[in-house]
Coordinates of C-alpha atoms and ligand atoms in Angstrom, one line a residue:
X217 CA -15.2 -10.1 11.2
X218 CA -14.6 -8.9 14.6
X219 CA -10.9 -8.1 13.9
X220 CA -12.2 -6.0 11.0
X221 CA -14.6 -4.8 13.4
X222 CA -12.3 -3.3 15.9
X223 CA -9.7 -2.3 12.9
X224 CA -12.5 0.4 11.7
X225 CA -13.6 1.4 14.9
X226 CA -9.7 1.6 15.9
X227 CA -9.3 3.5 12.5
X228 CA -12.5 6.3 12.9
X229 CA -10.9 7.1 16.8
X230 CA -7.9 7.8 14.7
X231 CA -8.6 9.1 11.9
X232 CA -9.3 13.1 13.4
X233 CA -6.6 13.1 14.8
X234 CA -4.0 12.0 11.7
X235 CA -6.1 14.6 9.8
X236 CA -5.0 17.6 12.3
X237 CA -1.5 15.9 12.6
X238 CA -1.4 15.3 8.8
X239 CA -2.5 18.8 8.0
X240 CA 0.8 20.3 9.8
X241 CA 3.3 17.5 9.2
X242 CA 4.5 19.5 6.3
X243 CA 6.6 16.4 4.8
X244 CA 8.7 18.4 2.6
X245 CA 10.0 16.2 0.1
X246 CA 8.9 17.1 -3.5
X247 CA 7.5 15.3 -6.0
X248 CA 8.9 15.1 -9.4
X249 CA 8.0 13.5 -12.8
X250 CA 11.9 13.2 -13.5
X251 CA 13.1 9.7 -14.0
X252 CA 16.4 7.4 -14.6
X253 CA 18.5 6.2 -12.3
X254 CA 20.7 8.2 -9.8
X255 CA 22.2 10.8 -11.4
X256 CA 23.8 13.9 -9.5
X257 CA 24.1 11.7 -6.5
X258 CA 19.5 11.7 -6.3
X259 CA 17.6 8.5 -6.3
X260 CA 14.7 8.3 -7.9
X261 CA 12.1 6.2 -5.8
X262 CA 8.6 5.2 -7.4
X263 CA 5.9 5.1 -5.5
X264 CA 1.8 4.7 -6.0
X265 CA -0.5 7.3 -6.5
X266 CA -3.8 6.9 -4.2
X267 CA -2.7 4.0 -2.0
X268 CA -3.6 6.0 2.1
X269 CA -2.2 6.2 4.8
X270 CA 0.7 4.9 2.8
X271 CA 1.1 7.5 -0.4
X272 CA -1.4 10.0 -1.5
X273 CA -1.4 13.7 -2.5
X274 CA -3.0 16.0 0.3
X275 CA -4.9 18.9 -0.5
X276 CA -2.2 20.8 -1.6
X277 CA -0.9 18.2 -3.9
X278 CA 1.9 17.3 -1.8
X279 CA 2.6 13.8 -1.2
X280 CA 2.1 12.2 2.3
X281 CA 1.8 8.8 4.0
X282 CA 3.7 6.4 5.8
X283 CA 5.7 5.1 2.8
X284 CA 6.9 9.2 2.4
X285 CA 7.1 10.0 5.8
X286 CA 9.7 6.8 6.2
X287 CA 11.9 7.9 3.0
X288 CA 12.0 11.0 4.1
X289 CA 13.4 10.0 7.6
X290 CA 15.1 7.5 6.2
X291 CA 17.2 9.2 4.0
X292 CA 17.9 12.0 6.3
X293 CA 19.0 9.7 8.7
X294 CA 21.5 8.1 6.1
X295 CA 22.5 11.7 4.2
X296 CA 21.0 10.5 0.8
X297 CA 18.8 12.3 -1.6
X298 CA 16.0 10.9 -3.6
X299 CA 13.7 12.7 -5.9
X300 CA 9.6 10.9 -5.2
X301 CA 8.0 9.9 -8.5
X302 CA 4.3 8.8 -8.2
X303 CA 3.5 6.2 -10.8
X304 CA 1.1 4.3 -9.6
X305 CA 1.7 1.0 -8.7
X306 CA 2.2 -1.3 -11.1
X307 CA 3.8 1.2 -13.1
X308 CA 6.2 1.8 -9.7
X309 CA 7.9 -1.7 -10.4
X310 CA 8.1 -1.8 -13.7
X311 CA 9.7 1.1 -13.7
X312 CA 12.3 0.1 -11.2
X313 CA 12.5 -3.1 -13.3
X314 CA 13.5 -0.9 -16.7
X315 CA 15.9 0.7 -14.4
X316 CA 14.0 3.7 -14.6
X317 CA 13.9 3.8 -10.9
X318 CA 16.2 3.1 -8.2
X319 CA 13.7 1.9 -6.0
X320 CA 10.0 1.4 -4.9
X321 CA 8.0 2.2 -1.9
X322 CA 4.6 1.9 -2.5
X323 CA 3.1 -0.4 0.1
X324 CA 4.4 -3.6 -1.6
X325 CA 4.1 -7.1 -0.1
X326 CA 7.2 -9.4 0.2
X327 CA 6.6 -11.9 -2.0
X328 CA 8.5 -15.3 -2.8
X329 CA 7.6 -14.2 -6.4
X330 CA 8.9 -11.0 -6.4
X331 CA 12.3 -12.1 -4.7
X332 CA 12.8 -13.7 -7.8
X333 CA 13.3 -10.0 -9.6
X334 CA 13.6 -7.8 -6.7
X335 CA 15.7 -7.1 -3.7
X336 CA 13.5 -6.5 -0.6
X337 CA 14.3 -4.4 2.6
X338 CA 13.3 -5.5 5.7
X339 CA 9.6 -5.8 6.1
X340 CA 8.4 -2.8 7.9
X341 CA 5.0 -3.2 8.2
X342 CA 2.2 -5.9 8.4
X343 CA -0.5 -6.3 6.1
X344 CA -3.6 -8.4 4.5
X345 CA -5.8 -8.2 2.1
X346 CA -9.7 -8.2 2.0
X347 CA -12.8 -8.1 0.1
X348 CA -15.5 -4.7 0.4
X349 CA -18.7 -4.0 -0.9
X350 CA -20.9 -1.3 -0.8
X351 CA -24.2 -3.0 -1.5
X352 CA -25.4 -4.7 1.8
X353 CA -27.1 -7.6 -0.6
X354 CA -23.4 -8.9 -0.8
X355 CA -22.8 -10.0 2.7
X356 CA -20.2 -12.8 2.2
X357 CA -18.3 -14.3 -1.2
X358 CA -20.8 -16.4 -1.9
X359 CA -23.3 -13.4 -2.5
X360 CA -20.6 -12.9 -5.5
X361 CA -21.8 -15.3 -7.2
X362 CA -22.2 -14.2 -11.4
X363 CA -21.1 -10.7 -10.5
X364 CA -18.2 -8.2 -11.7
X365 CA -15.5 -7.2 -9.1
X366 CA -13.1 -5.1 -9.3
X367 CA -9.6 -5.8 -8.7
X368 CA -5.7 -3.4 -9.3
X369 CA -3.7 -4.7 -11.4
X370 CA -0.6 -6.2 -10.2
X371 CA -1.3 -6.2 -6.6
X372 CA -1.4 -9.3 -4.1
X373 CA -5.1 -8.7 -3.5
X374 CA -6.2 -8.9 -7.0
X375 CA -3.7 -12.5 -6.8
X376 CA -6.2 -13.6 -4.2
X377 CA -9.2 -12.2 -5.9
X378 CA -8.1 -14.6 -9.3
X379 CA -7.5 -17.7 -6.9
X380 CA -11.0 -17.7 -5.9
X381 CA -12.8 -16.5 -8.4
X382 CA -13.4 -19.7 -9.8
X383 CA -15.0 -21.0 -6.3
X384 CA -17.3 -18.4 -5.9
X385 CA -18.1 -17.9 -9.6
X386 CA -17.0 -14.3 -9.8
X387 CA -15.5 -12.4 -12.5
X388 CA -12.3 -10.0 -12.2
X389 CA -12.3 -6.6 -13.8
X390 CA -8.4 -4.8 -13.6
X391 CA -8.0 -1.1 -12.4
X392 CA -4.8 0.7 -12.2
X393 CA -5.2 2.7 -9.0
X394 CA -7.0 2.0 -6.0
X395 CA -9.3 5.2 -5.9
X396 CA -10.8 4.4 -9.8
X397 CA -11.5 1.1 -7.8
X398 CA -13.3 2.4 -4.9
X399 CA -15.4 4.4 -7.4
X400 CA -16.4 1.8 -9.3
X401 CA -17.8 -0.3 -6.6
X402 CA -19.5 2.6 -5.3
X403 CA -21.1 3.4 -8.4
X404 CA -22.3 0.2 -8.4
X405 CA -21.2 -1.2 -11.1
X406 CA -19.2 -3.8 -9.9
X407 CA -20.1 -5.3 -6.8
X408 CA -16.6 -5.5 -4.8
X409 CA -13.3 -4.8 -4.1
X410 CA -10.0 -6.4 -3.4
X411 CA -7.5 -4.4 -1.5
X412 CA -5.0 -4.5 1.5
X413 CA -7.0 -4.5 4.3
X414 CA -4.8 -1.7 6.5
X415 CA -5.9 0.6 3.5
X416 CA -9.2 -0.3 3.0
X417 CA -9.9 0.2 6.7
X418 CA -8.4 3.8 6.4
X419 CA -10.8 4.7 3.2
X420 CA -13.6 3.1 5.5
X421 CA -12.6 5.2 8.3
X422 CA -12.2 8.3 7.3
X423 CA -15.6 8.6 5.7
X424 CA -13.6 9.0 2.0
X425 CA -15.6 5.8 0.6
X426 CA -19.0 4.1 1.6
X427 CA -17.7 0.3 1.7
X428 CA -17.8 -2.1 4.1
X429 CA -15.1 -5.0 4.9
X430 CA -16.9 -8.3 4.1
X431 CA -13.8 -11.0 4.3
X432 CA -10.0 -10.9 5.5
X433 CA -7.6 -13.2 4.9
X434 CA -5.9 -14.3 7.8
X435 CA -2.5 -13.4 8.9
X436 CA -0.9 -16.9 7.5
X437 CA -2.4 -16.4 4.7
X438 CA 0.3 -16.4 1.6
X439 CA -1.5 -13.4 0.2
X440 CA -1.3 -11.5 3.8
X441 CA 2.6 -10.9 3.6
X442 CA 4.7 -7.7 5.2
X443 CA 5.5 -4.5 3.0
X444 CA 9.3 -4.1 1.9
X445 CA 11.3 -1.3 0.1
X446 CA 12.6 -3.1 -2.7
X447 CA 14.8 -2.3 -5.7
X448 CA 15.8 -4.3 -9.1
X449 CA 17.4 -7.5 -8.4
X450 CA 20.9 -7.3 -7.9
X451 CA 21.1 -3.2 -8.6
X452 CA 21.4 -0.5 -6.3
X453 CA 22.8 -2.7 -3.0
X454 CA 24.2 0.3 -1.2
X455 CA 20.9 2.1 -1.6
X456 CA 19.1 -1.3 -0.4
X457 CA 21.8 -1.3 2.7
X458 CA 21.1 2.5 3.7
X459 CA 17.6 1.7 3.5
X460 CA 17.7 -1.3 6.0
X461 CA 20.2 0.7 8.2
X462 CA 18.1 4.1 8.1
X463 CA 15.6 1.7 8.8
X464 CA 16.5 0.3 12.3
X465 CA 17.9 3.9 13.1
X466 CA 14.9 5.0 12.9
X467 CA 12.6 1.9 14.7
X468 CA 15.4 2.3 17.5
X469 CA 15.2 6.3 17.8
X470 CA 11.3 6.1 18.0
X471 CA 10.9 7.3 15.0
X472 CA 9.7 4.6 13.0
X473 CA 6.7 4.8 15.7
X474 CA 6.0 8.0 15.5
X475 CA 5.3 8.2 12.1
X476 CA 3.0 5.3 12.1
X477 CA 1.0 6.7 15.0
X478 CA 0.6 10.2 13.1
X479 CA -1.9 8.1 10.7
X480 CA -2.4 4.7 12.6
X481 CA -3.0 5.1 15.8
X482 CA -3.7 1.3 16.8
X483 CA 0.0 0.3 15.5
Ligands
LIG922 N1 0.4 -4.6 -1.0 C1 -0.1 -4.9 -2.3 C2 0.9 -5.5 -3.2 O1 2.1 -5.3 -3.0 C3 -0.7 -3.6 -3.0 C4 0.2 -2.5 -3.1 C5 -0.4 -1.2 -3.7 O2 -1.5 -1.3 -4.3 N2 0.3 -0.1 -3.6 O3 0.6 -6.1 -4.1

């Protein structure tokens, strides 16, 4: 509880400032609803939809987030081209496994599971997931008891959500995008979320939703894994070997850093 503590605390001194930096940042790189696979020499890369600071669409509809920002410098720094296509999330990998899309960035945990039908990047950044309510009644899992939560479909939170849902006799209701979610719990009519914690401490802190961080799995946890590019399995290896060489370019050249801090400054 304290670590979540200190990560929404951390996350409202930031968030003011990633809003100014944010709002001229002007990350350039256009959004398309095009798909297939590289053709005139453009990857296509799917991504989520509402999924802050990592993808969402600013007020101008642009897309912006760590996830974009990286790409972006990424695939300057390796002279590729890519065209961004925002899916949503589960939609974002199978589309990438139908081919439809050369790769994903959308926040998405390493998983031993997922190695098994993707290829992953290196991890480039750390993550866990959490549970949030917005009714204060609900002040730990147990208070779940006979009660609706909701959960997005596909991701590892909602994996941890069905592991214990059993224990703590709660039922999981599927989403397909993290905001829809937020609603939903806010509306009251289900009584909490699953979600990766680094996002649901952003929402939290930047006033966008009225939750509050109940439980976090810790760090060891097999549901708390790192975020990875990834791409089908055994397709698209020299896009996968740019990626991991733009990559360390760009953690070397301070890059990498830079980006992060524009929307988290604790990192
Ligand atoms: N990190 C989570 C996963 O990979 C959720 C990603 C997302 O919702 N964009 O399952």
């Amino acid at each position: 509880m304290k670590k979540v503590m200190k990560l929404i605390v951390v996350g409202a001194l930031c968030a003011m400032t990633a809003f100014v930096l944010a709002a001229c940042g002007g990350s350039s790189s256009s959004d398309s609803s095009s798909s297939g696979a590289a053709s005139g020499g453009k990857y296509t890369i799917a991504t989520d939809t509402a999924f802050a600071p990592f993808e969402y669409a600013n007020s101008s509809g642009q897309y912006e987030g760590i996830d974009i920002d990286l790409l972006e410098a990424i695939a300057k720094d390796q002279g590729f081209e890519y065209e961004l296509n925002p899916l949503g999330f589960d939609a974002a990998l199978q589309a990438v496994q139908a081919d439809q899309a050369d790769g994903v960035i959308a926040g998405m945990s390493i998983t031993d599971e997922r190695k098994k039908v993707f290829d992953f990047s290196d991890a480039y950044y750390d993550s866990t997931v959490c549970c949030a309510v917005a009714d204060s009644k609900y002040a730990k899992l147990e208070d779940l008891k006979g009660e609706k939560v909701a959960v997005k479909k596909g991701t590892q939170s909602e994996a941890w959500a069905n592991s214990i849902a059993d224990e703590y006799g709660f039922t999981c209701v599927e989403f397909d995008t993290s905001d829809i979610m937020y609603q939903d719990v806010s509306a009251g009519n289900s009584a909490a979320c699953f979600e990766d914690t680094p996002v649901m401490g952003y929402a939290i802190s930047t006033g966008n939703v009225k939750l509050q961080i109940i439980e976090e799995v810790d760090s060891s946890s097999e549901y708390a894994t790192p975020y990875g590019f990834a791409v089908n399995k055994g397709k698209n290896a020299e896009l996968m070997e740019k990626f991991n060489a733009g990559l360390k370019n760009i953690k070397d050249n301070g890059t990498y850093d830079e980006i992060v801090s524009k929307y988290v400054k604790s990192k």
